[in-house]
XYZ file of C-alpha atoms in Angstrom:
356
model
C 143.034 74.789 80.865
C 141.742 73.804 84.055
C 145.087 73.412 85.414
C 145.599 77.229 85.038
C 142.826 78.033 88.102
C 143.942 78.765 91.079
C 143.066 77.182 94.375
C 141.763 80.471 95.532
C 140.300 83.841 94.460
C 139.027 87.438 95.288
C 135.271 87.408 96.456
C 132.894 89.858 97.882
C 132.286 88.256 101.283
C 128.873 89.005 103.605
C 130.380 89.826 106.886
C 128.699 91.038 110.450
C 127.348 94.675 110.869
C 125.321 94.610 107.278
C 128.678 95.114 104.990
C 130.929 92.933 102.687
C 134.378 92.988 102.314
C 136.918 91.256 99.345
C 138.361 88.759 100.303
C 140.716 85.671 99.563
C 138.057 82.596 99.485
C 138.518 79.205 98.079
C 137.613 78.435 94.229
C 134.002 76.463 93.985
C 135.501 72.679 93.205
C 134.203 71.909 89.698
C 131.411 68.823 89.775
C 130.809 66.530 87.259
C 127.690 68.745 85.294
C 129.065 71.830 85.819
C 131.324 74.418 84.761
C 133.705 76.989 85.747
C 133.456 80.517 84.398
C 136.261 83.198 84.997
C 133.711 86.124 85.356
C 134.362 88.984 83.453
C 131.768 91.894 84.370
C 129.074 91.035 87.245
C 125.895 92.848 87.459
C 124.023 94.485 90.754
C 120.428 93.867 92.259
C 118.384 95.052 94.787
C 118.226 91.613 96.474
C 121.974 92.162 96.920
C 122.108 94.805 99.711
C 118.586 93.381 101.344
C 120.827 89.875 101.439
C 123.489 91.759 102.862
C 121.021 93.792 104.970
C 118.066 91.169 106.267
C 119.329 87.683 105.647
C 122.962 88.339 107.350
C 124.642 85.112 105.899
C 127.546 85.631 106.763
C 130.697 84.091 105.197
C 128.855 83.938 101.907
C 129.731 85.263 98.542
C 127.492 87.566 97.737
C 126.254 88.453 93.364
C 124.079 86.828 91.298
C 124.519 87.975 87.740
C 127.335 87.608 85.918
C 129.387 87.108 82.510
C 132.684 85.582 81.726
C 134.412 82.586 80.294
C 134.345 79.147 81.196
C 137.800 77.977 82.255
C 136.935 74.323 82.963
C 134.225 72.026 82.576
C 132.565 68.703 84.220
C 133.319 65.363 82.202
C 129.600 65.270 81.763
C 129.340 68.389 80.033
C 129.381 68.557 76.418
C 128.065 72.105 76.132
C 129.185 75.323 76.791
C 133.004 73.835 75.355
C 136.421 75.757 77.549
C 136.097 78.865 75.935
C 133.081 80.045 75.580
C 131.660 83.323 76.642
C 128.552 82.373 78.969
C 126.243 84.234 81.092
C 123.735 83.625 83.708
C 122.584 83.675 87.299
C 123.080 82.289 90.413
C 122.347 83.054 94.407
C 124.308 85.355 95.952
C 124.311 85.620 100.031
C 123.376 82.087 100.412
C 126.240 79.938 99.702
C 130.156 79.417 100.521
C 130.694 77.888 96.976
C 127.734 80.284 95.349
C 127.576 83.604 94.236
C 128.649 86.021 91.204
C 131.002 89.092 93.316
C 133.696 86.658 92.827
C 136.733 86.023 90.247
C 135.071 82.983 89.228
C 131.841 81.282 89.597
C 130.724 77.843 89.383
C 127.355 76.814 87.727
C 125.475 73.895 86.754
C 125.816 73.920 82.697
C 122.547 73.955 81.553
C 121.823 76.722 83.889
C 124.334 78.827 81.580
C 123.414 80.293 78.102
C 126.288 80.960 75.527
C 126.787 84.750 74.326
C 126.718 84.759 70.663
C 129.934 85.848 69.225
C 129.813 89.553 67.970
C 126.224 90.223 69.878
C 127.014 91.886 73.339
C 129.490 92.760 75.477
C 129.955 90.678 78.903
C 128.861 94.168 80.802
C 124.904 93.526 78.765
C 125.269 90.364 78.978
C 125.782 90.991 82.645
C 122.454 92.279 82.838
C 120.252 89.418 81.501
C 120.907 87.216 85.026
C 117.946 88.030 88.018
C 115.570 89.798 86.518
C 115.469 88.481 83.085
C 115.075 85.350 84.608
C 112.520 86.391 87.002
C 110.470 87.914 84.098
C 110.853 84.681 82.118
C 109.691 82.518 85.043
C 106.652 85.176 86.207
C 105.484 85.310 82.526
C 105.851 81.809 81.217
C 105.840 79.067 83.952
C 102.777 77.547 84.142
C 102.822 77.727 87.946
C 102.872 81.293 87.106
C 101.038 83.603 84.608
C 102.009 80.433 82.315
C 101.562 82.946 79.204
C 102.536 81.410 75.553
C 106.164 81.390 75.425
C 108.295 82.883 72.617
C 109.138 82.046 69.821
C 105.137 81.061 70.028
C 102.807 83.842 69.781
C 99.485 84.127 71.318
C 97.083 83.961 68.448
C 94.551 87.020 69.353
C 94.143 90.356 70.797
C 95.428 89.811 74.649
C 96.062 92.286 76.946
C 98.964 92.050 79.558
C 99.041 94.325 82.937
C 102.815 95.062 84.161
C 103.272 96.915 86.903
C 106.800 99.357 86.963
C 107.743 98.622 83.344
C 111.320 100.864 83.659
C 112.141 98.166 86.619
C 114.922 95.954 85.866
C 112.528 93.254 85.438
C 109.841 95.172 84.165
C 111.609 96.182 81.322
C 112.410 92.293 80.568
C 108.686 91.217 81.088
C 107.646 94.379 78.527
C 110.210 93.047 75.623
C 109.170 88.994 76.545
C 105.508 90.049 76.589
C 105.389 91.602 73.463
C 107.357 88.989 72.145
C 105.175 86.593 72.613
C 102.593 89.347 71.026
C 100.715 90.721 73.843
C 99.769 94.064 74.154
C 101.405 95.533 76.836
C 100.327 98.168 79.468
C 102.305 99.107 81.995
C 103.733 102.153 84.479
C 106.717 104.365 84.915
C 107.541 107.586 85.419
C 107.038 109.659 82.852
C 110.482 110.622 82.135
C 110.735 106.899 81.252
C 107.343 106.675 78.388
C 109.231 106.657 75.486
C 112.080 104.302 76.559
C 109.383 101.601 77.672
C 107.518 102.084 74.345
C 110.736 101.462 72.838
C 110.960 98.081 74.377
C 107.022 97.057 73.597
C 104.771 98.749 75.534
C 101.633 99.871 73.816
C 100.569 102.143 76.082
C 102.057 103.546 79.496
C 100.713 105.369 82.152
C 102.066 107.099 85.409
C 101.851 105.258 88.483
C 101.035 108.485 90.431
C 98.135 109.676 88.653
C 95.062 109.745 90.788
C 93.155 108.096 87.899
C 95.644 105.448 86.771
C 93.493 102.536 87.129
C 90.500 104.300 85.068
C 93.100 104.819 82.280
C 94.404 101.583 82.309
C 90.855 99.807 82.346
C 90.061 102.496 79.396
C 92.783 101.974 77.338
C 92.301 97.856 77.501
C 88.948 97.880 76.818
C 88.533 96.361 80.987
C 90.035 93.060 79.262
C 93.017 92.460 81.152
C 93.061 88.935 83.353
C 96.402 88.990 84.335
C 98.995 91.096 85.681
C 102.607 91.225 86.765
C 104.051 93.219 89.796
C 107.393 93.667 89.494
C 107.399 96.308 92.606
C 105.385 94.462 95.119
C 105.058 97.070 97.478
C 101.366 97.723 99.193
C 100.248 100.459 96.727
C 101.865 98.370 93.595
C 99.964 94.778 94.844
C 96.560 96.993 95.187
C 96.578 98.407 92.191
C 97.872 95.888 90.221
C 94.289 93.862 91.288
C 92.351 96.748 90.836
C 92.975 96.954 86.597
C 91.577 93.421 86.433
C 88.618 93.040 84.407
C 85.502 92.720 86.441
C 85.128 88.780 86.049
C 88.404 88.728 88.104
C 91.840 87.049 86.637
C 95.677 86.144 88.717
C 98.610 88.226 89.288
C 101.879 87.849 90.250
C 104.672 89.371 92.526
C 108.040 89.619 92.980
C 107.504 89.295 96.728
C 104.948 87.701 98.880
C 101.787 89.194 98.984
C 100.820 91.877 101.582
C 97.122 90.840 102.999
C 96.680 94.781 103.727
C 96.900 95.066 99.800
C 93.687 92.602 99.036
C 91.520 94.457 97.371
C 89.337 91.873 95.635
C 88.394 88.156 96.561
C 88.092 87.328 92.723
C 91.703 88.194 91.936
C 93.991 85.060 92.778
C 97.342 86.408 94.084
C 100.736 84.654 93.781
C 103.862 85.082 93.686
C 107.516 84.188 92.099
C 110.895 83.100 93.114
C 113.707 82.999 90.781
C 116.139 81.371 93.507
C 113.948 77.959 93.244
C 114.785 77.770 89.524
C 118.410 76.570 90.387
C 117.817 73.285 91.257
C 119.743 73.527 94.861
C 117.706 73.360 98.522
C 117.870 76.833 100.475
C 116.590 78.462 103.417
C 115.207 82.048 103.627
C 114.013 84.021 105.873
C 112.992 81.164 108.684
C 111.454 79.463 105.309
C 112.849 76.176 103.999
C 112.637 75.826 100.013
C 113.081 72.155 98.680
C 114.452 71.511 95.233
C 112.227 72.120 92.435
C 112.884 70.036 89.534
C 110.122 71.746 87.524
C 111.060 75.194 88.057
C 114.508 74.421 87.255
C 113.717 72.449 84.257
C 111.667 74.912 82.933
C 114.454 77.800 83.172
C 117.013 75.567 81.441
C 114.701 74.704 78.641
C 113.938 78.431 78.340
C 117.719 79.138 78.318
C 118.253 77.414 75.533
C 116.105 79.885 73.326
C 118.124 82.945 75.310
C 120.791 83.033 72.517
C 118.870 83.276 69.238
C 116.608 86.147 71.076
C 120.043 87.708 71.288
C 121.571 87.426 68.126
C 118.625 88.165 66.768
C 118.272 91.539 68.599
C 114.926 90.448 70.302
C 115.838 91.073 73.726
C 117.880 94.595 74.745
C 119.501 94.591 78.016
C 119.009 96.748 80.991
C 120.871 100.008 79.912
C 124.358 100.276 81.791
C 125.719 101.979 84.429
C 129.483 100.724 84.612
C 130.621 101.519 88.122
C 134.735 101.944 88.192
C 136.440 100.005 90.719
C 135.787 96.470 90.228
C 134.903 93.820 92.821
C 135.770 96.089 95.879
C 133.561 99.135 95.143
C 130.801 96.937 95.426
C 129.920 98.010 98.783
C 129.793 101.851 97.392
C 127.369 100.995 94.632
C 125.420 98.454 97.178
C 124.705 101.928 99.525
C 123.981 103.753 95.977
C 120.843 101.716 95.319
C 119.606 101.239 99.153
C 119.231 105.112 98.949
C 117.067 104.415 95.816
C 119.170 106.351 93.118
C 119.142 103.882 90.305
C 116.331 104.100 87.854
C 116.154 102.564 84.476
C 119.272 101.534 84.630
C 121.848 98.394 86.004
C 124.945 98.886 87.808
C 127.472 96.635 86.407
C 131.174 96.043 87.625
C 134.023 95.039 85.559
C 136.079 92.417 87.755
C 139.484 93.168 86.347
C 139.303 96.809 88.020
C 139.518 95.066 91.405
C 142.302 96.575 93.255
C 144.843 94.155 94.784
């Protein structure tokens, strides 16, 4: 079957003056431990427009979620088989031979989980790439909040802070934290309580109200010791410290931590990186990032556990917003989320639709 792919394909290129274009780019060459997936619906993230926007690497292939088939596979790879519907994640805006706004996509195979037959369609599965990653590694990594880990469940009453828990990645962290059987308390707009509830929450507050922190600290009995940002703006980093219990505890961002934001010296402060999981060097933003063979081992054994919490109907994905046009309307629904219209939701883009 591997003798089918062509030499080239469509891609969603970075190019100067903070836009992409499709273009005709080379097909990644397959390596030894990976595989080759013929992507079938790719997913959209905010760190797609600020790649596009503030890291400027141009030439790159931009995308990091996506869903397909694999069309070929490495001589060491024994799993996923030529066939198979897979999912997963990769880093879009970075790389040449990287990145999911593309007809295919090449992947290491363990950083892949297989799509159980008859569970979801590739436009969910689209969905469980960045930030169910990012909610896996913030809750579970022991760098991180290094919670107990599904299918384990923590064996007492344990309170769990999440900040913004109708984000992409909140709503991930909500189902994974109650999963693990935490109770949950987390923020969203109101219009978004029930849905969140729906997912795990136990109790949800709006992040506007004047006396949001008093609620939270109320309704947790001033237990919680650790909490998850997945906003990371000034206000979010603040007031994710300030529902701490007074003996102080850790949180986690999605970005680095603002020092304006400090609000209390007993509240250790770090912060996550989904990109480092993939087991390839990188530079960002003047910063250099090594490969991490723990992070990376970590995510693959947590991968493996991905499709049972599917079949089983454990973990929902983001709700979807199918955007028509394929590949080259990216750059419409890239400008749609800059001017911050997508809520509760993930844009997701069948590749097929992309015009000639």
């Amino acid at each position: 079957m591997s003798g089918a792919v062509p030499t080239t394909m469509k891609a969603v290129i970075v190019q100067e003056g903070k836009r992409v274009q499709v273009k005709e780019h080379p097909v990644p060459p397959l390596r030894d431990d990976d595989i080759l997936v013929k992507t079938v619906a790719v997913a959209q993230n905010p760190t797609d427009w600020k790649f596009v926007d503030f890291v400027q690497n141009v030439g790159t292939i931009l995308g990091c979620d996506w869903s397909g088939y694999v069309v070929a596979a490495g001589k060491n790879v024994t799993s996923p088989k030529v066939g198979d519907h897979v999912a997963g994640f990769t880093q879009g805006g970075t790389f040449t031979d990287g990145g999911a706004y593309a007809e295919y996509v090449r992947i290491p195979a363990d950083l892949s989980w297989v799509v159980p037959e008859g569970s979801i369609s590739h436009e969910e599965a689209a969905t469980l790439g960045c930030a169910f990653w990012t909610a896996a590694q913030a809750l579970y990594h022991p760098t991180r909040l290094g919670l107990v880990e599904p299918p384990e469940k923590v064996n007492e009453e344990h309170w769990i802070f999440i900040y913004g828990g109708s984000s992409s990645v909140g709503q991930y962290a909500v189902q994974l934290a109650h999963l693990s059987g935490y109770k949950v308390v987390t923020t969203a707009s109101p219009r978004n309580f029930d849905y969140v509830k729906s997912l795990g929450a136990d109790e949800v507050f709006d992040y506007r109200d004047p006396e949001v922190v008093q609620k939270v600290k109320a309704a947790t009995g001033d237990s919680l010791k650790e909490g998850f940002d997945t906003i990371s703006l000034k206000e979010s980093q603040a007031l994710t410290a300030q529902v701490i219990n007074p003996t102080g505890g850790k949180i986690v961002l999605l970005l680095n931590p603002i020092p304006e934001a400090k609000v209390r010296d007993d509240v250790h402060v770090g912060y996550t990186l989904i990109y480092t999981s993939l087991g390839r060097e990188f530079n960002l933003r003047g910063s250099h990032y090594p490969v991490s063979s723990e992070d990376r081992a970590h995510m693959a054994a947590f991968l493996r556990k991905v499709p049972a919490l599917v079949k089983e109907g454990k973990v929902k994905p983001n709700p979807v917003k199918l955007w028509k046009g394929g590949l080259t309307a990216i750059q419409d629904g890239l400008q749609y989320m800059r001017e911050g219209k997508v809520s509760a939701e993930k844009i997701v883009y069948r590749v097929e639709e992309t015009s000639p």
